[in-house]
XYZ file of C-alpha atoms in Angstrom:
576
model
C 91.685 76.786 113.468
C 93.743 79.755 114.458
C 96.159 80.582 117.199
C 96.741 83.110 119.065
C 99.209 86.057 119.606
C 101.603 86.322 122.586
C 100.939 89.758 124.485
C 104.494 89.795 124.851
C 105.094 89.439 121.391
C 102.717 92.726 120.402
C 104.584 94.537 123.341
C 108.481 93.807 122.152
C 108.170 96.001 118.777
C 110.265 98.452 118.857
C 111.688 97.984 121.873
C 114.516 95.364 121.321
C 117.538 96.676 120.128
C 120.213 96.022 117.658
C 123.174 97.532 115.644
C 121.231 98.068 112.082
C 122.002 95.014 109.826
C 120.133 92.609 108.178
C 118.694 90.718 110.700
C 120.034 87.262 110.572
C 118.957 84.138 112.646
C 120.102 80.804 112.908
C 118.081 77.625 114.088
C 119.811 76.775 117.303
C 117.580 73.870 119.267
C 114.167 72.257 119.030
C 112.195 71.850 122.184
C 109.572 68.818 121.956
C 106.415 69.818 123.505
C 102.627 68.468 123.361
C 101.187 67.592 119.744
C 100.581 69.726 117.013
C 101.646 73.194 118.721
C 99.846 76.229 117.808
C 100.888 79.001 119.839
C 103.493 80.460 121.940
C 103.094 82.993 124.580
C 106.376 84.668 126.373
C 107.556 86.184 129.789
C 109.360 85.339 132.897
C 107.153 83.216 134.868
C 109.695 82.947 137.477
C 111.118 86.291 138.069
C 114.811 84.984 137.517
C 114.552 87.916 134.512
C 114.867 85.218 132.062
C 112.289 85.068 129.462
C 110.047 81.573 129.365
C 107.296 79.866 126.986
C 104.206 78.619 127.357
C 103.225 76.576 123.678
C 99.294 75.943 123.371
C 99.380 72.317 120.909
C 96.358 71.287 119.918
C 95.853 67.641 118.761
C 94.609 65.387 121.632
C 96.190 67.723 124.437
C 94.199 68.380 127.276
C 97.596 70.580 128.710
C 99.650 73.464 128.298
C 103.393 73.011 128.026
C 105.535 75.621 130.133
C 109.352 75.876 129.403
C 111.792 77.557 131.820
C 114.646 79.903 130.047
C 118.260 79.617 131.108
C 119.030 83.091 129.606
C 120.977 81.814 127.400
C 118.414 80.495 124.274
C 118.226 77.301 125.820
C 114.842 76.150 127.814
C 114.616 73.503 130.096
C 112.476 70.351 129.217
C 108.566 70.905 129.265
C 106.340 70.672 132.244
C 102.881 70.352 131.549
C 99.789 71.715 133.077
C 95.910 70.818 132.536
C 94.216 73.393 130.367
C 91.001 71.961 128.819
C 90.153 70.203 125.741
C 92.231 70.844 122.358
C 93.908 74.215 123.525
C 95.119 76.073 120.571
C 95.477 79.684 121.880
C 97.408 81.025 125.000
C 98.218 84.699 125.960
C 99.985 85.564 129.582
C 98.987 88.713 131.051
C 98.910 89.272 134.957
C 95.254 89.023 135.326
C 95.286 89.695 139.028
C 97.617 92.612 139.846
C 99.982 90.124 142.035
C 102.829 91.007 139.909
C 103.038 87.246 138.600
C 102.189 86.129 134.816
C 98.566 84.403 134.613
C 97.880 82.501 131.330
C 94.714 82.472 129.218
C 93.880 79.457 126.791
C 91.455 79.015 124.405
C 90.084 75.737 124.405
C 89.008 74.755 120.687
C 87.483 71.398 121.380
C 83.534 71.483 121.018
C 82.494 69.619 124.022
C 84.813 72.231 125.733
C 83.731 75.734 124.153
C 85.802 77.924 127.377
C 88.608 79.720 128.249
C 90.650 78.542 131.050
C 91.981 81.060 133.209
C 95.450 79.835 134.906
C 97.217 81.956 138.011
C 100.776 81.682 138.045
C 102.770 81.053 141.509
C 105.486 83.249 140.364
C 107.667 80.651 140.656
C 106.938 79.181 137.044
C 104.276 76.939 138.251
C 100.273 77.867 137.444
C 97.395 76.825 139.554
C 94.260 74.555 138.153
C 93.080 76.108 135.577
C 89.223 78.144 136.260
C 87.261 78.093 133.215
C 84.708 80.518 131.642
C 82.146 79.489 129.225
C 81.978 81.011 125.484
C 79.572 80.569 122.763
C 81.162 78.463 120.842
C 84.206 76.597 120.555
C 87.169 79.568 120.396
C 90.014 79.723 117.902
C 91.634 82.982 119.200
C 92.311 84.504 122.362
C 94.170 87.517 124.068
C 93.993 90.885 126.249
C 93.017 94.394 126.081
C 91.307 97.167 128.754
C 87.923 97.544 126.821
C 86.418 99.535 129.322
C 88.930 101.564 130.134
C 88.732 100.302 133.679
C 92.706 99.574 133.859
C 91.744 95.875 134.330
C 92.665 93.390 132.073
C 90.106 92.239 129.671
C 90.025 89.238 127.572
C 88.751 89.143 123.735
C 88.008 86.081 121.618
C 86.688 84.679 118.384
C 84.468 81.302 118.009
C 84.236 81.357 114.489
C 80.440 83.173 115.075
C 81.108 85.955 117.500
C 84.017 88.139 118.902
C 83.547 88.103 122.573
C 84.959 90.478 125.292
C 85.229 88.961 128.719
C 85.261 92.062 131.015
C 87.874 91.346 133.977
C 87.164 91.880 137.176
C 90.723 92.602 138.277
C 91.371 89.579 140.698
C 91.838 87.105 137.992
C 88.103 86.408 137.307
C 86.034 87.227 134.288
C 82.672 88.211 133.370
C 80.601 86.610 131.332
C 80.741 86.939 126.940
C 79.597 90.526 125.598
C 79.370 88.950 121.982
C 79.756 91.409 118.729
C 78.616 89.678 115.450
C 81.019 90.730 112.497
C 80.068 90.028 108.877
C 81.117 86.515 108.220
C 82.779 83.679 110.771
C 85.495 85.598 112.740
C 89.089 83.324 112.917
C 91.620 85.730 114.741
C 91.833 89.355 115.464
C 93.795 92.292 115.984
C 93.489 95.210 118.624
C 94.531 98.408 118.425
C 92.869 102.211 118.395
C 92.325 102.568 114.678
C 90.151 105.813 115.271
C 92.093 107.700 117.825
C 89.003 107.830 120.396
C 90.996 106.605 122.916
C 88.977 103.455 123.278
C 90.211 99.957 121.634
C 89.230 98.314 118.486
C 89.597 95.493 116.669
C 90.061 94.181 113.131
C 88.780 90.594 112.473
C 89.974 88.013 110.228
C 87.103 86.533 108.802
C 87.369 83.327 105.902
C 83.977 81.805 105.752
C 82.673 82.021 102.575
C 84.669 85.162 101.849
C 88.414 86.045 102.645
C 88.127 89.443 103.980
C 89.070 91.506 107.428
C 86.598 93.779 109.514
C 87.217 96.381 111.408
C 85.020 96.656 115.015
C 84.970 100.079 116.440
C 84.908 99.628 120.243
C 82.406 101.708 122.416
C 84.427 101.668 125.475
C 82.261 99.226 127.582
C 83.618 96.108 125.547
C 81.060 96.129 123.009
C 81.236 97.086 119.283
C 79.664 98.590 116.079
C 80.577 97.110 112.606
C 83.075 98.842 110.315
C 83.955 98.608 107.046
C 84.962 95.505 105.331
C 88.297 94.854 102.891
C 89.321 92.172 100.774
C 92.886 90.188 101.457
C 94.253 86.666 100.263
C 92.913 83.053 100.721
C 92.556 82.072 104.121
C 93.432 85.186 106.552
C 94.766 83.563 109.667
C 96.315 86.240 111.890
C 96.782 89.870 112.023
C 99.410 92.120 113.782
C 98.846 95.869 114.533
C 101.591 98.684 114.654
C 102.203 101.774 113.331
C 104.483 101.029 110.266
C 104.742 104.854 108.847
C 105.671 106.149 112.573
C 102.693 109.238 111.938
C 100.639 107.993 114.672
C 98.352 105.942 112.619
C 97.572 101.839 113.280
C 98.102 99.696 110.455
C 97.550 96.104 110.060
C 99.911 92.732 108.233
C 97.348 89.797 107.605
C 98.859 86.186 106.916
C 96.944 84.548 104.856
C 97.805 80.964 104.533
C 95.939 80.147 101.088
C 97.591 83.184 99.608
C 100.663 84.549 98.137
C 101.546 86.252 101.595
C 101.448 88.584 104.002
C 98.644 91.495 103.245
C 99.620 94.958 104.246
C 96.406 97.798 105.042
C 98.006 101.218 105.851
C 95.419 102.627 108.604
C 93.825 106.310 107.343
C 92.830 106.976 111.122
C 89.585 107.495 111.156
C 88.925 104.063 111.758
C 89.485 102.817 107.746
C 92.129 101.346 105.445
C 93.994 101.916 102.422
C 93.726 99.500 99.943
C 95.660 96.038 100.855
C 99.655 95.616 99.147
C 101.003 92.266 99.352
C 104.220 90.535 100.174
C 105.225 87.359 99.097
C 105.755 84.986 101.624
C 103.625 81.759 100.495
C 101.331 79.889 103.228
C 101.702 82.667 105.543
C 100.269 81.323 109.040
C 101.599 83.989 111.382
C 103.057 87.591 111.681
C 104.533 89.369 113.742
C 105.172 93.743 113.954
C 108.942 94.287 115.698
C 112.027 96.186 114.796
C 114.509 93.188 114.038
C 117.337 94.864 112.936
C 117.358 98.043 115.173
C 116.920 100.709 112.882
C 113.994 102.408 114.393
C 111.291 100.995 111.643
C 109.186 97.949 111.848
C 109.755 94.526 110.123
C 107.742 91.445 109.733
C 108.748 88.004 111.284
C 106.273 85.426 109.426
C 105.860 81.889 110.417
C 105.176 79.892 106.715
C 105.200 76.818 105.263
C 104.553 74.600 101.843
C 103.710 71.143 101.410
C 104.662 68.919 98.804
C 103.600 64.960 98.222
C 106.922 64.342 99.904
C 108.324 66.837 101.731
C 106.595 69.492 104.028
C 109.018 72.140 104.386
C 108.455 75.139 107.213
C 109.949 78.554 107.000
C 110.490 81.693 109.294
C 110.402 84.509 106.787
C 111.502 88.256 107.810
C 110.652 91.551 105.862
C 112.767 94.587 106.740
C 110.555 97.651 107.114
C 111.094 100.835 104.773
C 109.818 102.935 107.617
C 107.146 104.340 104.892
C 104.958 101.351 105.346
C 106.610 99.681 102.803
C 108.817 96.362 103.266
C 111.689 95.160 101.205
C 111.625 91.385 99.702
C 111.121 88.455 102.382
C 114.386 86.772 103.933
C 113.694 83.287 104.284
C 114.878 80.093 107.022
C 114.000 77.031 105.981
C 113.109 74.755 109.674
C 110.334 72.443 110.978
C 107.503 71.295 108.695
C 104.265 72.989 108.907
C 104.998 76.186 110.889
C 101.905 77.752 112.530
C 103.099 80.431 115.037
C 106.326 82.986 115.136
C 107.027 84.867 118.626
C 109.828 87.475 119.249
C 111.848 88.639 122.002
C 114.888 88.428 123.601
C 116.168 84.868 124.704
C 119.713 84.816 125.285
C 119.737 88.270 126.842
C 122.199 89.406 124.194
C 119.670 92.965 123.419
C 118.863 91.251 119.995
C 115.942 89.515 119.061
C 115.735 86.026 118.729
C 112.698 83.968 117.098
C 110.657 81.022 118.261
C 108.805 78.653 116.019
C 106.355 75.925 116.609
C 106.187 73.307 114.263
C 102.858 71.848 114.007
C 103.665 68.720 112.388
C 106.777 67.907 114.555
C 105.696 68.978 117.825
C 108.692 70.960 117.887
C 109.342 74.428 119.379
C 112.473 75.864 117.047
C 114.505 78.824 118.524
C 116.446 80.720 116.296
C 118.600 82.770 117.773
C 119.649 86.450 115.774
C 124.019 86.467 114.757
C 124.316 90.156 114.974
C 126.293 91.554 112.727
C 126.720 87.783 110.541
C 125.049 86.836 107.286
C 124.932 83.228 106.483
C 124.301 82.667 102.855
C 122.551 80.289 102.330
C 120.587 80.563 105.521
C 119.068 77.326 105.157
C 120.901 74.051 106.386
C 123.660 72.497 103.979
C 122.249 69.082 103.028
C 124.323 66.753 101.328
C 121.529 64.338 100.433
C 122.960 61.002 99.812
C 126.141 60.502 99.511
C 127.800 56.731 99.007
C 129.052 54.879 101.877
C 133.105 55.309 101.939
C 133.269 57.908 99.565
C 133.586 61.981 100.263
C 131.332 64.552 98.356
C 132.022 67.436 96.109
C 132.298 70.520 98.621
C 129.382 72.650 99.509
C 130.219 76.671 100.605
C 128.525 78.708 103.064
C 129.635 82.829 102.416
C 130.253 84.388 105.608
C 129.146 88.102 105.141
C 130.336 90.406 108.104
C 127.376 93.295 108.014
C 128.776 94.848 111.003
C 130.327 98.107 111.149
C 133.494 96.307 112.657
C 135.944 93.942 111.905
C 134.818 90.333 113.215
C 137.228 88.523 114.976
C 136.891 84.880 114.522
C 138.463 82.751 118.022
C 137.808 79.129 116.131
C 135.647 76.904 114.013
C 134.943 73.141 114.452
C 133.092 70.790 112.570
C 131.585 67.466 113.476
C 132.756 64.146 112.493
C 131.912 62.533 108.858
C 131.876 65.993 107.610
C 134.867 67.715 106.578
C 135.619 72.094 106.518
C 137.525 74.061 104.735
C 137.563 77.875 104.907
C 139.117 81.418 103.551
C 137.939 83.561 106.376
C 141.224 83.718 109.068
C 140.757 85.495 112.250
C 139.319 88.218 110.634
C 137.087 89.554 108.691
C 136.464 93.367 107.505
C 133.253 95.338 107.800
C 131.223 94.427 104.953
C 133.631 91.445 103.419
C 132.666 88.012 103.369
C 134.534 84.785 102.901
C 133.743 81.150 102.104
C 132.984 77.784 104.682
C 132.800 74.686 102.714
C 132.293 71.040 103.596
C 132.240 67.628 102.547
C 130.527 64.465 103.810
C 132.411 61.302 103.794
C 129.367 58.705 105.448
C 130.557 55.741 107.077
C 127.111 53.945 107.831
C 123.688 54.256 106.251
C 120.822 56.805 106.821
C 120.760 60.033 108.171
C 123.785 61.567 109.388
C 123.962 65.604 110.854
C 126.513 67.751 112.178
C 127.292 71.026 112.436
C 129.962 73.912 112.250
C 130.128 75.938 115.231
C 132.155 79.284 114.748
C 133.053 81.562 118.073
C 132.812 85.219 117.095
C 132.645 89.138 117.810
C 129.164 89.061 117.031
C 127.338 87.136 119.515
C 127.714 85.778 123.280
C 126.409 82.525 121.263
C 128.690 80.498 118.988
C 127.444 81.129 115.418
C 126.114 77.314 113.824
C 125.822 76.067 110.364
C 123.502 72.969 110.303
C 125.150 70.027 108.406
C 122.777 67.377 106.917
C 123.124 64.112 104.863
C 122.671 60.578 104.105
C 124.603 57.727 103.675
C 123.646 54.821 101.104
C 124.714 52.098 99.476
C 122.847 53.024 96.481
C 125.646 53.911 93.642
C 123.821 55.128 90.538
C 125.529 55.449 87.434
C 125.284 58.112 86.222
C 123.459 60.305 88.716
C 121.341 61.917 86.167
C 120.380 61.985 82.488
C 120.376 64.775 79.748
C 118.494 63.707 76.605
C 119.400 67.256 74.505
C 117.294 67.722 72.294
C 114.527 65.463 70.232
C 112.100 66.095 67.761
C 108.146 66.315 69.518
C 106.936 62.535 68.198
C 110.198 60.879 67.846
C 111.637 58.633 70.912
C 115.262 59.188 71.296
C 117.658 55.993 71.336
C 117.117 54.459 75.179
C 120.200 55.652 77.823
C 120.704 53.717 80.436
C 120.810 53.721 84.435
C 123.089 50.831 86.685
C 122.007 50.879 90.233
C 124.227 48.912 91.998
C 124.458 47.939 95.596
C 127.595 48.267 96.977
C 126.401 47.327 100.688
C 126.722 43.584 102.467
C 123.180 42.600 102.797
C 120.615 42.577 99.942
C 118.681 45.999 99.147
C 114.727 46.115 99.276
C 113.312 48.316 96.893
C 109.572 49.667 97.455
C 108.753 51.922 94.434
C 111.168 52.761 91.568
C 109.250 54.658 88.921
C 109.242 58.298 86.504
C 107.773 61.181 88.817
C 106.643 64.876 87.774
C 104.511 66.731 86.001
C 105.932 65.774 81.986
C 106.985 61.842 83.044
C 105.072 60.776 80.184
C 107.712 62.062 78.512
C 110.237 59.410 79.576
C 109.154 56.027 79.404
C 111.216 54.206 81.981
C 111.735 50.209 82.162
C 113.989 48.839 84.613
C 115.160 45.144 85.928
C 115.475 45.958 89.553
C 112.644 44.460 90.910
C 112.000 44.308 94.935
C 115.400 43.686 95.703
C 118.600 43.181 94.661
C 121.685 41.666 95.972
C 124.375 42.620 98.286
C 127.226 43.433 95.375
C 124.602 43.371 92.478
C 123.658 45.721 89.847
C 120.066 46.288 87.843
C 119.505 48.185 84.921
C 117.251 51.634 84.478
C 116.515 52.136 80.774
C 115.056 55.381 79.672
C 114.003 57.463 76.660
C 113.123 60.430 75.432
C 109.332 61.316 74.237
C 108.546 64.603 74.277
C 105.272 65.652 73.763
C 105.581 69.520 73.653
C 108.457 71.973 72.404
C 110.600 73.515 75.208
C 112.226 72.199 78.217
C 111.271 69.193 79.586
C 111.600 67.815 83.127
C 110.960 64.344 85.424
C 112.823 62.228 87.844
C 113.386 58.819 88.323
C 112.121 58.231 92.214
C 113.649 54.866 94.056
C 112.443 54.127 97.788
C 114.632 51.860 99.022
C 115.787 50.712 102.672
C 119.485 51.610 101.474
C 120.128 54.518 104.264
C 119.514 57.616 101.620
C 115.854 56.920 100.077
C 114.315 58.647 98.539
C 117.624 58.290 95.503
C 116.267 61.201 92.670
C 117.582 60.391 89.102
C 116.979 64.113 87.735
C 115.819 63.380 83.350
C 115.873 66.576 81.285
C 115.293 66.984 77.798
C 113.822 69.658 75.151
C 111.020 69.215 72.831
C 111.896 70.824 69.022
């Protein structure tokens, strides 16, 4: 199923604002909301001129959340409101002309198939919800004038049909004008693609083929099929803007199966160039704005990957060349299994700032931009386990200043069981950098986090490097194993592993055993059983196989209930 695209966040490119840099961000909070969300839309439901969500989450849900701004990147906690079965699409437009933000949802459920149609006070709450009847069950929802009435319209997909729901200017809707497209439509774009002055759309389509279609509109909300072209696995949204600055609409399609993003460079006349792509793997959402105030468009991307273990979720950026070109991605790792990206401004700073949801958490992440600051790596600093009453080998963090102007640094902190040490002063010069290390020194078991929070020039935010670890009680001796190399049929001599736990109460162990791809290659034994002893030791004994030339990899994987499971025993080894 596919979400759908805040108004606001089709609306914000090119208007934000920012000294030209690189465009960094930094995860600042996560905001639970409903279940599995799947789509943010953004404005000021309130008129306190601070901006506010609304997050669509699909699961179970029979609500929309709605979070307040303070103006400051924070959001107050989540008030919900009924919206219909499995909503998984929300746009805010003022439907009515009262000067207040209305939302629209798309309700995905099947027993549901409608769009509910909620008024907003004005003072951040929304009346019951109306609903309209589609088809079929939508995946997609938002807002154009397809008539050229100057009323708000609405315009859907169902998977069979893309459906424009004419508005009749007083926050009611008429019923479906359904277009068919070529194959199952998922999500859309809209835009003028032919310069007729009358709106089209392009249509992501992945049933049986992965392909977009372009719908030329006929200015009374219905449409006559265009021309077809071939993108990645699994299109799943599409953003329109002009990329070249010519005057011609050109599309970005994530496609979540693929390698990335797909950019078609509109010809005018209603048709595309042929598609380029950008990497930026399990693409599930894009986004056209300026991010780094240089007058040409970038990409925000909301992507993930999932492992057997460990889902990771990213918010990926691609700086625009101005030619419709964009340079490599710029990747945050956050969340799990990211399925939407907004933009806009949320701390008021002129900047733009990024908000995330995290399907698999139920999280909304906000990510809030540093100016003129480039954190390298941007990605949290995780430790990983580290053992109970001892420190860690440092970790650095390069501060970059990207800014035009010295950055004057007020202070740094850094929270307890992790230590700091840094080289950048109260200053640093236009285009220097310097170093922030730490160290983790755990004095209990499991998960431990922190952070170092640096007061700067370059934001009305304090800048913050996310600290992660784990403390265990889980020594291992040594902490991995390099075999060298070994002739392909011969078993090196066995090496061995001690595991020893140094904790007071006896260690339960759930799975110890060779993972990856070659672990054939290293036959593993091991006396460790389920459990061993508060002050006891086992033995893992390992060899070295190979079964091919070259370099070969595994791990040794433990789950225990220690406080740092999973512990990773990395084996290497080449094959002559």
């Amino acid at each position: 199923m596919t979400r759908s695209m805040s108004i606001l966040s089709v609306a914000v490119a090119g208007v934000l604002s920012a000294a030209p840099a690189l465009a960094q961000f930094e995860t600042r909070i996560s905001y639970r909301v409903l279940d599995e969300p799947y789509s943010i839309a953004v404005g000021d439901f309130n008129h306190d001129g601070k901006l506010d969500m609304a997050v669509a989450s699909i699961s179970t849900a029979t609500q929309v959340s709605v979070l307040l701004g303070n103006g400051d990147g924070t959001f107050k906690p989540a008030v919900n409101y009924d919206s219909g079965y499995l909503p998984n699409s929300v746009v805010s437009a003022d439907f009515n002309g009262d000067g207040n933000l209305d939302l629209a949802v798309a309700d995905s459920g099947s027993s549901s198939n409608n769009v509910a149609i909620l008024l907003g006070n004005g003072d951040g709450t929304f009346q019951a919800p109306k609903f309209y009847s589609t088809p079929s069950a939508p995946t997609f929802v938002t807002v154009g004038d397809f008539n050229n009435d100057h009323k708000l319209d609405l315009v859907l997909t169902d998977g069979q049909y893309v459906s424009v729901m004419l508005g009749n200017g007083d926050g009611t809707f008429q019923p479906p004008i359904n277009t068919s497209p070529a194959h199952a439509p998922v999500s859309l774009g809209v835009g003028q693609f032919n310069a007729d002055g009358k709106l089209d759309v392009v249509v992501a389509q992945e049933d049986l083929v992965d392909q977009v279609q372009v719908l030329l509109g006929n200015g009374d909300g219905t449409f006559r099929l265009g021309a077809t072209y071939p993108v990645g696995p699994i299109p799943d949204s599409i953003a329109v803007a002009d990329f070249r600055g010519i005057g011609k609409q050109d599309v970005a399609v994530a496609c979540t199966g693929g390698l990335g993003v797909e950019v078609l460079l509109g010809n005018g006349d209603g048709t595309f160039q042929q598609e380029v792509t950008y990497d930026v793997p399990s693409a599930e959402w894009v986004v056209a704005v300026d991010l780094n105030g240089d007058g040409k468009l970038d990409l925000a991307v909301a992507d993930f990957s999932l492992t057997q273990h460990h889902p990771t979720g990213a918010a990926s950026t691609l700086l625009g060349n101005g030619d419709g070109t964009f340079q490599a991605a710029h990747t945050y790792l956050l969340g799990k299994t990211n399925s939407f990206i907004a933009v806009d401004d949320f701390n008021g700073d002129k900047k733009p700032d990024l908000a995330v949801a995290d399907r698999q958490s139920g999280d909304v992440i906000i990510l809030l931009s540093t100016g003129g600051v480039d954190f390298s790596p941007t990605s949290p600093v995780d430790v990983r386990s580290q053992l109970i009453g001892t420190t860690s080998a440092p970790q650095a963090v390069t501060l970059t200043n990207t800014g035009t102007t010295a950055l004057a640094i007020s202070s740094m902190k850094v929270a307890r069981q992790f230590g700091m040490a840094s080289t950048c002063g109260a200053s640093v010069a236009p285009g220097a950098n310097c170093s922030i290390s730490t160290t983790f020194s755990p004095q209990g078991k499991g998960p431990k986090s922190g952070s170092i929070t640096i007061q700067d020039s370059a934001s009305t935010r304090p800048q913050v490097i996310e600290l992660m670890g784990a403390g265990t009680v889980v020594e291992l001796a040594p902490e991995s194993l390099a075999f060298g190399s070994q002739k392909v049929g011969a078993k090196s001599a066995p090496r061995t592993i001690q595991l020893t736990n140094i904790g007071a109460a006896s260690l339960s162990i759930g799975r110890l055993l060779t993972v990856g791809t070659e672990y054939r290659d290293f036959p593993q034994s091991n006396t460790c059983g389920t459990g061993i002893a508060a002050g006891a030791s086992c033995t893992i004994t390992v060899a070295f196989d190979p079964a091919k030339t070259g370099k070969r990899t595994a791990s040794i994987y433990i789950a225990d209930d220690g406080g740092g499971s999973p512990q990773i025993v990395l084996l290497t080894g080449t094959g002559d």
